[in-house]
Amino acid sequence: MKEGLKIVISGPSGSGKGTIVKELIKNEQFMLSISATTRMPRQGEEEGVHYYFKSTSEFEDMIAEEALLEYANFCGNYYGTPKAPIEEGVKNGKDVILEIEVQGAQQIKQIYDDAVFIFVIPPSLTELEKRLVGRGTETEEVIAKRIGRAKEELAMYKEYDYIIINDTLADAIDQINHIVYTEKLRSSRFEVDIERVINN
Ligand code: 5GP
């Protein structure tokens, strides 16, 4: 079995990347990496499904034990990717999705040179603000912080291989499926197949 892809999906808060990821993982080909965070659970979020919710000291223990592949501080909270499930997932042929912010994505780039980097952007900042306010999960203060951070993150778009302008969900999903399809045709993934062709 061929290894799955490691797919990093970033995008400002309110870009709709969470909805995209939720839709993608309905397909069993994909596996979502579940992050650890020190932020408080939002209503409806479950331990081990959306995040592993940790205290700051528990999170710092994970850092010390080198249990995290990468971690970053985002708007005052820690977020990090547990190492073990990623390697296991790709080995089992799953395309593993890491939904992480830009600093973490930079760290992943140093670790995996074959990961695929996708940046999801909103059609406009006005739309982004509308989505953040509309979902009603954050206080005004947090929303303001996230919009400020969104502007900084948008400036980093060139660090990514692909950009998805998230206007309609169906188009975004379609575009990501196309990216995944094409990435799997890379020559670097064909060593074994070529040998088989040569020896038959
Ligand atoms: P939220 O609080 O909205 O769930 O997430 C805030 C930001 O943290 C989002 O951009 C999300 O992609 C990012 N994030 C979630 N998990 C991780 C992680 O494991 N590592 C990093 N670096 N960022 C993460």
JSON list of N, CA, C and O and ligand atoms in Angstrom, two decimals, residues 9-14 17 33-37 39-40 42 45 50-51 59 68 70-75 77-82 98-105 107 132 135 138 146 153, ligand 1:
[
{"chain": "A", "resi": 9, "resn": "ILE", "atom": "N", "xyz": [-3.79, 22.11, 6.08]},
{"chain": "A", "resi": 9, "resn": "ILE", "atom": "CA", "xyz": [-4.79, 23.11, 5.68]},
{"chain": "A", "resi": 9, "resn": "ILE", "atom": "C", "xyz": [-4.79, 24.24, 6.71]},
{"chain": "A", "resi": 9, "resn": "ILE", "atom": "O", "xyz": [-5.03, 24.01, 7.89]},
{"chain": "A", "resi": 10, "resn": "SER", "atom": "N", "xyz": [-4.44, 25.43, 6.24]},
{"chain": "A", "resi": 10, "resn": "SER", "atom": "CA", "xyz": [-4.48, 26.61, 7.11]},
{"chain": "A", "resi": 10, "resn": "SER", "atom": "C", "xyz": [-5.43, 27.62, 6.51]},
{"chain": "A", "resi": 10, "resn": "SER", "atom": "O", "xyz": [-5.87, 27.49, 5.37]},
{"chain": "A", "resi": 11, "resn": "GLY", "atom": "N", "xyz": [-5.69, 28.64, 7.30]},
{"chain": "A", "resi": 11, "resn": "GLY", "atom": "CA", "xyz": [-6.55, 29.71, 6.82]},
{"chain": "A", "resi": 11, "resn": "GLY", "atom": "C", "xyz": [-7.01, 30.51, 8.01]},
{"chain": "A", "resi": 11, "resn": "GLY", "atom": "O", "xyz": [-7.14, 29.94, 9.10]},
{"chain": "A", "resi": 12, "resn": "PRO", "atom": "N", "xyz": [-7.25, 31.79, 7.84]},
{"chain": "A", "resi": 12, "resn": "PRO", "atom": "CA", "xyz": [-7.67, 32.61, 8.97]},
{"chain": "A", "resi": 12, "resn": "PRO", "atom": "C", "xyz": [-8.95, 32.08, 9.61]},
{"chain": "A", "resi": 12, "resn": "PRO", "atom": "O", "xyz": [-9.75, 31.41, 8.96]},
{"chain": "A", "resi": 13, "resn": "SER", "atom": "N", "xyz": [-9.09, 32.41, 10.87]},
{"chain": "A", "resi": 13, "resn": "SER", "atom": "CA", "xyz": [-10.29, 32.07, 11.62]},
{"chain": "A", "resi": 13, "resn": "SER", "atom": "C", "xyz": [-11.47, 32.73, 10.91]},
{"chain": "A", "resi": 13, "resn": "SER", "atom": "O", "xyz": [-11.46, 33.93, 10.67]},
{"chain": "A", "resi": 14, "resn": "GLY", "atom": "N", "xyz": [-12.47, 31.93, 10.53]},
{"chain": "A", "resi": 14, "resn": "GLY", "atom": "CA", "xyz": [-13.62, 32.47, 9.80]},
{"chain": "A", "resi": 14, "resn": "GLY", "atom": "C", "xyz": [-13.51, 32.26, 8.30]},
{"chain": "A", "resi": 14, "resn": "GLY", "atom": "O", "xyz": [-14.42, 32.62, 7.55]},
{"chain": "A", "resi": 17, "resn": "LYS", "atom": "N", "xyz": [-12.44, 27.03, 6.90]},
{"chain": "A", "resi": 17, "resn": "LYS", "atom": "CA", "xyz": [-11.64, 25.79, 6.72]},
{"chain": "A", "resi": 17, "resn": "LYS", "atom": "C", "xyz": [-12.16, 24.64, 7.59]},
{"chain": "A", "resi": 17, "resn": "LYS", "atom": "O", "xyz": [-12.09, 23.49, 7.17]},
{"chain": "A", "resi": 33, "resn": "SER", "atom": "N", "xyz": [-6.01, 14.81, 11.84]},
{"chain": "A", "resi": 33, "resn": "SER", "atom": "CA", "xyz": [-5.14, 14.81, 13.00]},
{"chain": "A", "resi": 33, "resn": "SER", "atom": "C", "xyz": [-5.82, 15.64, 14.09]},
{"chain": "A", "resi": 33, "resn": "SER", "atom": "O", "xyz": [-6.21, 16.78, 13.85]},
{"chain": "A", "resi": 34, "resn": "ILE", "atom": "N", "xyz": [-5.98, 15.05, 15.25]},
{"chain": "A", "resi": 34, "resn": "ILE", "atom": "CA", "xyz": [-6.66, 15.77, 16.34]},
{"chain": "A", "resi": 34, "resn": "ILE", "atom": "C", "xyz": [-5.62, 16.46, 17.22]},
{"chain": "A", "resi": 34, "resn": "ILE", "atom": "O", "xyz": [-4.71, 15.82, 17.74]},
{"chain": "A", "resi": 35, "resn": "SER", "atom": "N", "xyz": [-5.76, 17.76, 17.31]},
{"chain": "A", "resi": 35, "resn": "SER", "atom": "CA", "xyz": [-4.76, 18.57, 18.01]},
{"chain": "A", "resi": 35, "resn": "SER", "atom": "C", "xyz": [-5.02, 18.63, 19.51]},
{"chain": "A", "resi": 35, "resn": "SER", "atom": "O", "xyz": [-6.14, 18.38, 19.96]},
{"chain": "A", "resi": 36, "resn": "ALA", "atom": "N", "xyz": [-3.98, 19.04, 20.22]},
{"chain": "A", "resi": 36, "resn": "ALA", "atom": "CA", "xyz": [-4.14, 19.37, 21.64]},
{"chain": "A", "resi": 36, "resn": "ALA", "atom": "C", "xyz": [-4.23, 20.89, 21.74]},
{"chain": "A", "resi": 36, "resn": "ALA", "atom": "O", "xyz": [-3.61, 21.59, 20.94]},
{"chain": "A", "resi": 37, "resn": "THR", "atom": "N", "xyz": [-5.01, 21.37, 22.67]},
{"chain": "A", "resi": 37, "resn": "THR", "atom": "CA", "xyz": [-5.09, 22.83, 22.86]},
{"chain": "A", "resi": 37, "resn": "THR", "atom": "C", "xyz": [-5.37, 23.19, 24.30]},
{"chain": "A", "resi": 37, "resn": "THR", "atom": "O", "xyz": [-5.94, 22.38, 25.04]},
{"chain": "A", "resi": 39, "resn": "ARG", "atom": "N", "xyz": [-7.11, 26.00, 24.76]},
{"chain": "A", "resi": 39, "resn": "ARG", "atom": "CA", "xyz": [-8.32, 26.84, 24.76]},
{"chain": "A", "resi": 39, "resn": "ARG", "atom": "C", "xyz": [-9.50, 26.06, 25.33]},
{"chain": "A", "resi": 39, "resn": "ARG", "atom": "O", "xyz": [-9.54, 24.84, 25.28]},
{"chain": "A", "resi": 40, "resn": "MET", "atom": "N", "xyz": [-10.46, 26.80, 25.85]},
{"chain": "A", "resi": 40, "resn": "MET", "atom": "CA", "xyz": [-11.65, 26.18, 26.45]},
{"chain": "A", "resi": 40, "resn": "MET", "atom": "C", "xyz": [-12.51, 25.57, 25.34]},
{"chain": "A", "resi": 40, "resn": "MET", "atom": "O", "xyz": [-12.60, 26.15, 24.26]},
{"chain": "A", "resi": 42, "resn": "ARG", "atom": "N", "xyz": [-15.56, 24.87, 22.99]},
{"chain": "A", "resi": 42, "resn": "ARG", "atom": "CA", "xyz": [-16.78, 25.60, 22.62]},
{"chain": "A", "resi": 42, "resn": "ARG", "atom": "C", "xyz": [-17.96, 24.67, 22.83]},
{"chain": "A", "resi": 42, "resn": "ARG", "atom": "O", "xyz": [-17.78, 23.44, 22.91]},
{"chain": "A", "resi": 45, "resn": "GLU", "atom": "N", "xyz": [-18.26, 20.97, 21.43]},
{"chain": "A", "resi": 45, "resn": "GLU", "atom": "CA", "xyz": [-16.97, 20.35, 21.14]},
{"chain": "A", "resi": 45, "resn": "GLU", "atom": "C", "xyz": [-16.68, 19.22, 22.14]},
{"chain": "A", "resi": 45, "resn": "GLU", "atom": "O", "xyz": [-16.92, 19.38, 23.33]},
{"chain": "A", "resi": 50, "resn": "HIS", "atom": "N", "xyz": [-12.88, 16.84, 18.66]},
{"chain": "A", "resi": 50, "resn": "HIS", "atom": "CA", "xyz": [-12.48, 18.13, 18.08]},
{"chain": "A", "resi": 50, "resn": "HIS", "atom": "C", "xyz": [-11.06, 18.49, 18.51]},
{"chain": "A", "resi": 50, "resn": "HIS", "atom": "O", "xyz": [-10.28, 19.02, 17.71]},
{"chain": "A", "resi": 51, "resn": "TYR", "atom": "N", "xyz": [-10.76, 18.26, 19.74]},
{"chain": "A", "resi": 51, "resn": "TYR", "atom": "CA", "xyz": [-9.43, 18.54, 20.30]},
{"chain": "A", "resi": 51, "resn": "TYR", "atom": "C", "xyz": [-9.20, 17.62, 21.49]},
{"chain": "A", "resi": 51, "resn": "TYR", "atom": "O", "xyz": [-10.16, 17.06, 22.03]},
{"chain": "A", "resi": 59, "resn": "PHE", "atom": "N", "xyz": [-0.11, 20.74, 28.76]},
{"chain": "A", "resi": 59, "resn": "PHE", "atom": "CA", "xyz": [0.40, 20.99, 27.41]},
{"chain": "A", "resi": 59, "resn": "PHE", "atom": "C", "xyz": [1.93, 21.11, 27.45]},
{"chain": "A", "resi": 59, "resn": "PHE", "atom": "O", "xyz": [2.63, 20.55, 26.61]},
{"chain": "A", "resi": 68, "resn": "LEU", "atom": "N", "xyz": [4.76, 16.25, 20.69]},
{"chain": "A", "resi": 68, "resn": "LEU", "atom": "CA", "xyz": [4.15, 17.08, 19.65]},
{"chain": "A", "resi": 68, "resn": "LEU", "atom": "C", "xyz": [5.09, 17.26, 18.47]},
{"chain": "A", "resi": 68, "resn": "LEU", "atom": "O", "xyz": [6.30, 17.46, 18.63]},
{"chain": "A", "resi": 70, "resn": "GLU", "atom": "N", "xyz": [4.59, 19.69, 16.22]},
{"chain": "A", "resi": 70, "resn": "GLU", "atom": "CA", "xyz": [4.74, 21.14, 16.16]},
{"chain": "A", "resi": 70, "resn": "GLU", "atom": "C", "xyz": [3.76, 21.71, 17.16]},
{"chain": "A", "resi": 70, "resn": "GLU", "atom": "O", "xyz": [2.79, 21.06, 17.54]},
{"chain": "A", "resi": 71, "resn": "TYR", "atom": "N", "xyz": [4.00, 22.95, 17.57]},
{"chain": "A", "resi": 71, "resn": "TYR", "atom": "CA", "xyz": [3.00, 23.65, 18.37]},
{"chain": "A", "resi": 71, "resn": "TYR", "atom": "C", "xyz": [3.19, 25.14, 18.20]},
{"chain": "A", "resi": 71, "resn": "TYR", "atom": "O", "xyz": [4.25, 25.59, 17.75]},
{"chain": "A", "resi": 72, "resn": "ALA", "atom": "N", "xyz": [2.15, 25.89, 18.51]},
{"chain": "A", "resi": 72, "resn": "ALA", "atom": "CA", "xyz": [2.22, 27.34, 18.38]},
{"chain": "A", "resi": 72, "resn": "ALA", "atom": "C", "xyz": [1.27, 27.98, 19.37]},
{"chain": "A", "resi": 72, "resn": "ALA", "atom": "O", "xyz": [0.37, 27.32, 19.89]},
{"chain": "A", "resi": 73, "resn": "ASN", "atom": "N", "xyz": [1.51, 29.26, 19.61]},
{"chain": "A", "resi": 73, "resn": "ASN", "atom": "CA", "xyz": [0.58, 30.04, 20.41]},
{"chain": "A", "resi": 73, "resn": "ASN", "atom": "C", "xyz": [-0.27, 30.86, 19.45]},
{"chain": "A", "resi": 73, "resn": "ASN", "atom": "O", "xyz": [0.27, 31.58, 18.63]},
{"chain": "A", "resi": 74, "resn": "PHE", "atom": "N", "xyz": [-1.57, 30.69, 19.53]},
{"chain": "A", "resi": 74, "resn": "PHE", "atom": "CA", "xyz": [-2.49, 31.42, 18.65]},
{"chain": "A", "resi": 74, "resn": "PHE", "atom": "C", "xyz": [-3.46, 32.21, 19.52]},
{"chain": "A", "resi": 74, "resn": "PHE", "atom": "O", "xyz": [-4.21, 31.61, 20.29]},
{"chain": "A", "resi": 75, "resn": "CYS", "atom": "N", "xyz": [-3.41, 33.54, 19.40]},
{"chain": "A", "resi": 75, "resn": "CYS", "atom": "CA", "xyz": [-4.30, 34.43, 20.16]},
{"chain": "A", "resi": 75, "resn": "CYS", "atom": "C", "xyz": [-4.38, 34.05, 21.64]},
{"chain": "A", "resi": 75, "resn": "CYS", "atom": "O", "xyz": [-5.46, 34.01, 22.22]},
{"chain": "A", "resi": 77, "resn": "ASN", "atom": "N", "xyz": [-3.56, 31.10, 23.22]},
{"chain": "A", "resi": 77, "resn": "ASN", "atom": "CA", "xyz": [-3.64, 29.69, 23.62]},
{"chain": "A", "resi": 77, "resn": "ASN", "atom": "C", "xyz": [-2.65, 28.83, 22.84]},
{"chain": "A", "resi": 77, "resn": "ASN", "atom": "O", "xyz": [-2.31, 29.15, 21.71]},
{"chain": "A", "resi": 78, "resn": "TYR", "atom": "N", "xyz": [-2.25, 27.74, 23.48]},
{"chain": "A", "resi": 78, "resn": "TYR", "atom": "CA", "xyz": [-1.38, 26.76, 22.81]},
{"chain": "A", "resi": 78, "resn": "TYR", "atom": "C", "xyz": [-2.22, 25.83, 21.94]},
{"chain": "A", "resi": 78, "resn": "TYR", "atom": "O", "xyz": [-3.33, 25.42, 22.34]},
{"chain": "A", "resi": 79, "resn": "TYR", "atom": "N", "xyz": [-1.67, 25.48, 20.80]},
{"chain": "A", "resi": 79, "resn": "TYR", "atom": "CA", "xyz": [-2.26, 24.45, 19.93]},
{"chain": "A", "resi": 79, "resn": "TYR", "atom": "C", "xyz": [-1.09, 23.59, 19.43]},
{"chain": "A", "resi": 79, "resn": "TYR", "atom": "O", "xyz": [-0.06, 24.13, 19.04]},
{"chain": "A", "resi": 80, "resn": "GLY", "atom": "N", "xyz": [-1.26, 22.26, 19.40]},
{"chain": "A", "resi": 80, "resn": "GLY", "atom": "CA", "xyz": [-0.17, 21.42, 18.92]},
{"chain": "A", "resi": 80, "resn": "GLY", "atom": "C", "xyz": [-0.65, 20.11, 18.33]},
{"chain": "A", "resi": 80, "resn": "GLY", "atom": "O", "xyz": [-1.74, 19.63, 18.66]},
{"chain": "A", "resi": 81, "resn": "THR", "atom": "N", "xyz": [0.19, 19.54, 17.47]},
{"chain": "A", "resi": 81, "resn": "THR", "atom": "CA", "xyz": [-0.15, 18.30, 16.75]},
{"chain": "A", "resi": 81, "resn": "THR", "atom": "C", "xyz": [0.54, 17.09, 17.38]},
{"chain": "A", "resi": 81, "resn": "THR", "atom": "O", "xyz": [1.77, 17.01, 17.36]},
{"chain": "A", "resi": 82, "resn": "PRO", "atom": "N", "xyz": [-0.22, 16.15, 17.95]},
{"chain": "A", "resi": 82, "resn": "PRO", "atom": "CA", "xyz": [0.41, 14.92, 18.45]},
{"chain": "A", "resi": 82, "resn": "PRO", "atom": "C", "xyz": [1.10, 14.16, 17.32]},
{"chain": "A", "resi": 82, "resn": "PRO", "atom": "O", "xyz": [0.54, 14.04, 16.22]},
{"chain": "A", "resi": 98, "resn": "LEU", "atom": "N", "xyz": [-3.91, 17.97, 8.52]},
{"chain": "A", "resi": 98, "resn": "LEU", "atom": "CA", "xyz": [-3.54, 18.77, 9.69]},
{"chain": "A", "resi": 98, "resn": "LEU", "atom": "C", "xyz": [-4.16, 20.14, 9.51]},
{"chain": "A", "resi": 98, "resn": "LEU", "atom": "O", "xyz": [-3.75, 20.89, 8.61]},
{"chain": "A", "resi": 99, "resn": "GLU", "atom": "N", "xyz": [-5.17, 20.44, 10.31]},
{"chain": "A", "resi": 99, "resn": "GLU", "atom": "CA", "xyz": [-5.80, 21.75, 10.22]},
{"chain": "A", "resi": 99, "resn": "GLU", "atom": "C", "xyz": [-5.13, 22.64, 11.25]},
{"chain": "A", "resi": 99, "resn": "GLU", "atom": "O", "xyz": [-5.48, 22.61, 12.44]},
{"chain": "A", "resi": 100, "resn": "ILE", "atom": "N", "xyz": [-4.14, 23.39, 10.83]},
{"chain": "A", "resi": 100, "resn": "ILE", "atom": "CA", "xyz": [-3.32, 24.15, 11.78]},
{"chain": "A", "resi": 100, "resn": "ILE", "atom": "C", "xyz": [-3.04, 25.56, 11.26]},
{"chain": "A", "resi": 100, "resn": "ILE", "atom": "O", "xyz": [-3.22, 25.83, 10.07]},
{"chain": "A", "resi": 101, "resn": "GLU", "atom": "N", "xyz": [-2.59, 26.44, 12.19]},
{"chain": "A", "resi": 101, "resn": "GLU", "atom": "CA", "xyz": [-2.35, 27.82, 11.75]},
{"chain": "A", "resi": 101, "resn": "GLU", "atom": "C", "xyz": [-0.95, 27.94, 11.12]},
{"chain": "A", "resi": 101, "resn": "GLU", "atom": "O", "xyz": [-0.20, 26.96, 11.04]},
{"chain": "A", "resi": 102, "resn": "VAL", "atom": "N", "xyz": [-0.63, 29.17, 10.69]},
{"chain": "A", "resi": 102, "resn": "VAL", "atom": "CA", "xyz": [0.55, 29.35, 9.83]},
{"chain": "A", "resi": 102, "resn": "VAL", "atom": "C", "xyz": [1.91, 29.06, 10.48]},
{"chain": "A", "resi": 102, "resn": "VAL", "atom": "O", "xyz": [2.81, 28.53, 9.81]},
{"chain": "A", "resi": 103, "resn": "GLN", "atom": "N", "xyz": [2.05, 29.37, 11.77]},
{"chain": "A", "resi": 103, "resn": "GLN", "atom": "CA", "xyz": [3.36, 29.11, 12.41]},
{"chain": "A", "resi": 103, "resn": "GLN", "atom": "C", "xyz": [3.63, 27.61, 12.48]},
{"chain": "A", "resi": 103, "resn": "GLN", "atom": "O", "xyz": [4.74, 27.14, 12.24]},
{"chain": "A", "resi": 104, "resn": "GLY", "atom": "N", "xyz": [2.57, 26.87, 12.80]},
{"chain": "A", "resi": 104, "resn": "GLY", "atom": "CA", "xyz": [2.69, 25.41, 12.86]},
{"chain": "A", "resi": 104, "resn": "GLY", "atom": "C", "xyz": [2.98, 24.85, 11.48]},
{"chain": "A", "resi": 104, "resn": "GLY", "atom": "O", "xyz": [3.78, 23.92, 11.33]},
{"chain": "A", "resi": 105, "resn": "ALA", "atom": "N", "xyz": [2.33, 25.41, 10.46]},
{"chain": "A", "resi": 105, "resn": "ALA", "atom": "CA", "xyz": [2.55, 24.94, 9.09]},
{"chain": "A", "resi": 105, "resn": "ALA", "atom": "C", "xyz": [4.02, 25.12, 8.68]},
{"chain": "A", "resi": 105, "resn": "ALA", "atom": "O", "xyz": [4.61, 24.25, 8.04]},
{"chain": "A", "resi": 107, "resn": "GLN", "atom": "N", "xyz": [6.53, 24.98, 10.66]},
{"chain": "A", "resi": 107, "resn": "GLN", "atom": "CA", "xyz": [7.31, 23.93, 11.34]},
{"chain": "A", "resi": 107, "resn": "GLN", "atom": "C", "xyz": [7.18, 22.60, 10.59]},
{"chain": "A", "resi": 107, "resn": "GLN", "atom": "O", "xyz": [8.15, 21.87, 10.45]},
{"chain": "A", "resi": 132, "resn": "LEU", "atom": "N", "xyz": [-17.45, 35.12, 11.53]},
{"chain": "A", "resi": 132, "resn": "LEU", "atom": "CA", "xyz": [-17.00, 35.03, 12.93]},
{"chain": "A", "resi": 132, "resn": "LEU", "atom": "C", "xyz": [-18.09, 35.50, 13.89]},
{"chain": "A", "resi": 132, "resn": "LEU", "atom": "O", "xyz": [-18.33, 34.88, 14.92]},
{"chain": "A", "resi": 135, "resn": "ARG", "atom": "N", "xyz": [-21.22, 32.95, 13.80]},
{"chain": "A", "resi": 135, "resn": "ARG", "atom": "CA", "xyz": [-21.19, 31.64, 14.48]},
{"chain": "A", "resi": 135, "resn": "ARG", "atom": "C", "xyz": [-21.33, 31.78, 16.00]},
{"chain": "A", "resi": 135, "resn": "ARG", "atom": "O", "xyz": [-21.64, 30.79, 16.67]},
{"chain": "A", "resi": 138, "resn": "GLU", "atom": "N", "xyz": [-17.44, 33.14, 19.86]},
{"chain": "A", "resi": 138, "resn": "GLU", "atom": "CA", "xyz": [-16.40, 33.92, 20.51]},
{"chain": "A", "resi": 138, "resn": "GLU", "atom": "C", "xyz": [-16.91, 35.27, 21.01]},
{"chain": "A", "resi": 138, "resn": "GLU", "atom": "O", "xyz": [-17.86, 35.82, 20.45]},
{"chain": "A", "resi": 146, "resn": "ARG", "atom": "N", "xyz": [-8.86, 37.87, 16.52]},
{"chain": "A", "resi": 146, "resn": "ARG", "atom": "CA", "xyz": [-8.78, 36.92, 15.40]},
{"chain": "A", "resi": 146, "resn": "ARG", "atom": "C", "xyz": [-8.78, 37.64, 14.05]},
{"chain": "A", "resi": 146, "resn": "ARG", "atom": "O", "xyz": [-8.14, 37.19, 13.11]},
{"chain": "A", "resi": 153, "resn": "GLU", "atom": "N", "xyz": [-2.08, 36.67, 8.83]},
{"chain": "A", "resi": 153, "resn": "GLU", "atom": "CA", "xyz": [-2.00, 35.34, 8.22]},
{"chain": "A", "resi": 153, "resn": "GLU", "atom": "C", "xyz": [-2.17, 35.42, 6.71]},
{"chain": "A", "resi": 153, "resn": "GLU", "atom": "O", "xyz": [-1.48, 34.72, 5.96]},
{"chain": "B", "resi": 1, "resn": "5GP", "atom": "P1", "xyz": [-9.76, 27.39, 16.94]},
{"chain": "B", "resi": 1, "resn": "5GP", "atom": "O1", "xyz": [-9.58, 27.97, 18.29]},
{"chain": "B", "resi": 1, "resn": "5GP", "atom": "O2", "xyz": [-10.58, 28.29, 16.04]},
{"chain": "B", "resi": 1, "resn": "5GP", "atom": "O3", "xyz": [-10.25, 25.96, 16.96]},
{"chain": "B", "resi": 1, "resn": "5GP", "atom": "O4", "xyz": [-8.30, 27.32, 16.26]},
{"chain": "B", "resi": 1, "resn": "5GP", "atom": "C1", "xyz": [-7.51, 28.47, 16.18]},
{"chain": "B", "resi": 1, "resn": "5GP", "atom": "C2", "xyz": [-6.39, 28.25, 15.18]},
{"chain": "B", "resi": 1, "resn": "5GP", "atom": "O5", "xyz": [-5.50, 27.24, 15.64]},
{"chain": "B", "resi": 1, "resn": "5GP", "atom": "C3", "xyz": [-6.88, 27.79, 13.82]},
{"chain": "B", "resi": 1, "resn": "5GP", "atom": "O6", "xyz": [-6.18, 28.50, 12.81]},
{"chain": "B", "resi": 1, "resn": "5GP", "atom": "C4", "xyz": [-6.51, 26.33, 13.79]},
{"chain": "B", "resi": 1, "resn": "5GP", "atom": "O7", "xyz": [-6.26, 25.86, 12.49]},
{"chain": "B", "resi": 1, "resn": "5GP", "atom": "C5", "xyz": [-5.23, 26.34, 14.60]},
{"chain": "B", "resi": 1, "resn": "5GP", "atom": "N1", "xyz": [-4.84, 25.02, 15.13]},
{"chain": "B", "resi": 1, "resn": "5GP", "atom": "C6", "xyz": [-5.65, 24.00, 15.51]},
{"chain": "B", "resi": 1, "resn": "5GP", "atom": "N2", "xyz": [-4.90, 22.96, 15.89]},
{"chain": "B", "resi": 1, "resn": "5GP", "atom": "C7", "xyz": [-3.61, 23.31, 15.74]},
{"chain": "B", "resi": 1, "resn": "5GP", "atom": "C8", "xyz": [-2.35, 22.65, 15.96]},
{"chain": "B", "resi": 1, "resn": "5GP", "atom": "O8", "xyz": [-2.28, 21.49, 16.35]},
{"chain": "B", "resi": 1, "resn": "5GP", "atom": "N3", "xyz": [-1.23, 23.35, 15.70]},
{"chain": "B", "resi": 1, "resn": "5GP", "atom": "C9", "xyz": [-1.25, 24.64, 15.25]},
{"chain": "B", "resi": 1, "resn": "5GP", "atom": "N4", "xyz": [-0.08, 25.23, 15.00]},
{"chain": "B", "resi": 1, "resn": "5GP", "atom": "N5", "xyz": [-2.40, 25.28, 15.01]},
{"chain": "B", "resi": 1, "resn": "5GP", "atom": "C10", "xyz": [-3.57, 24.65, 15.27]}
]
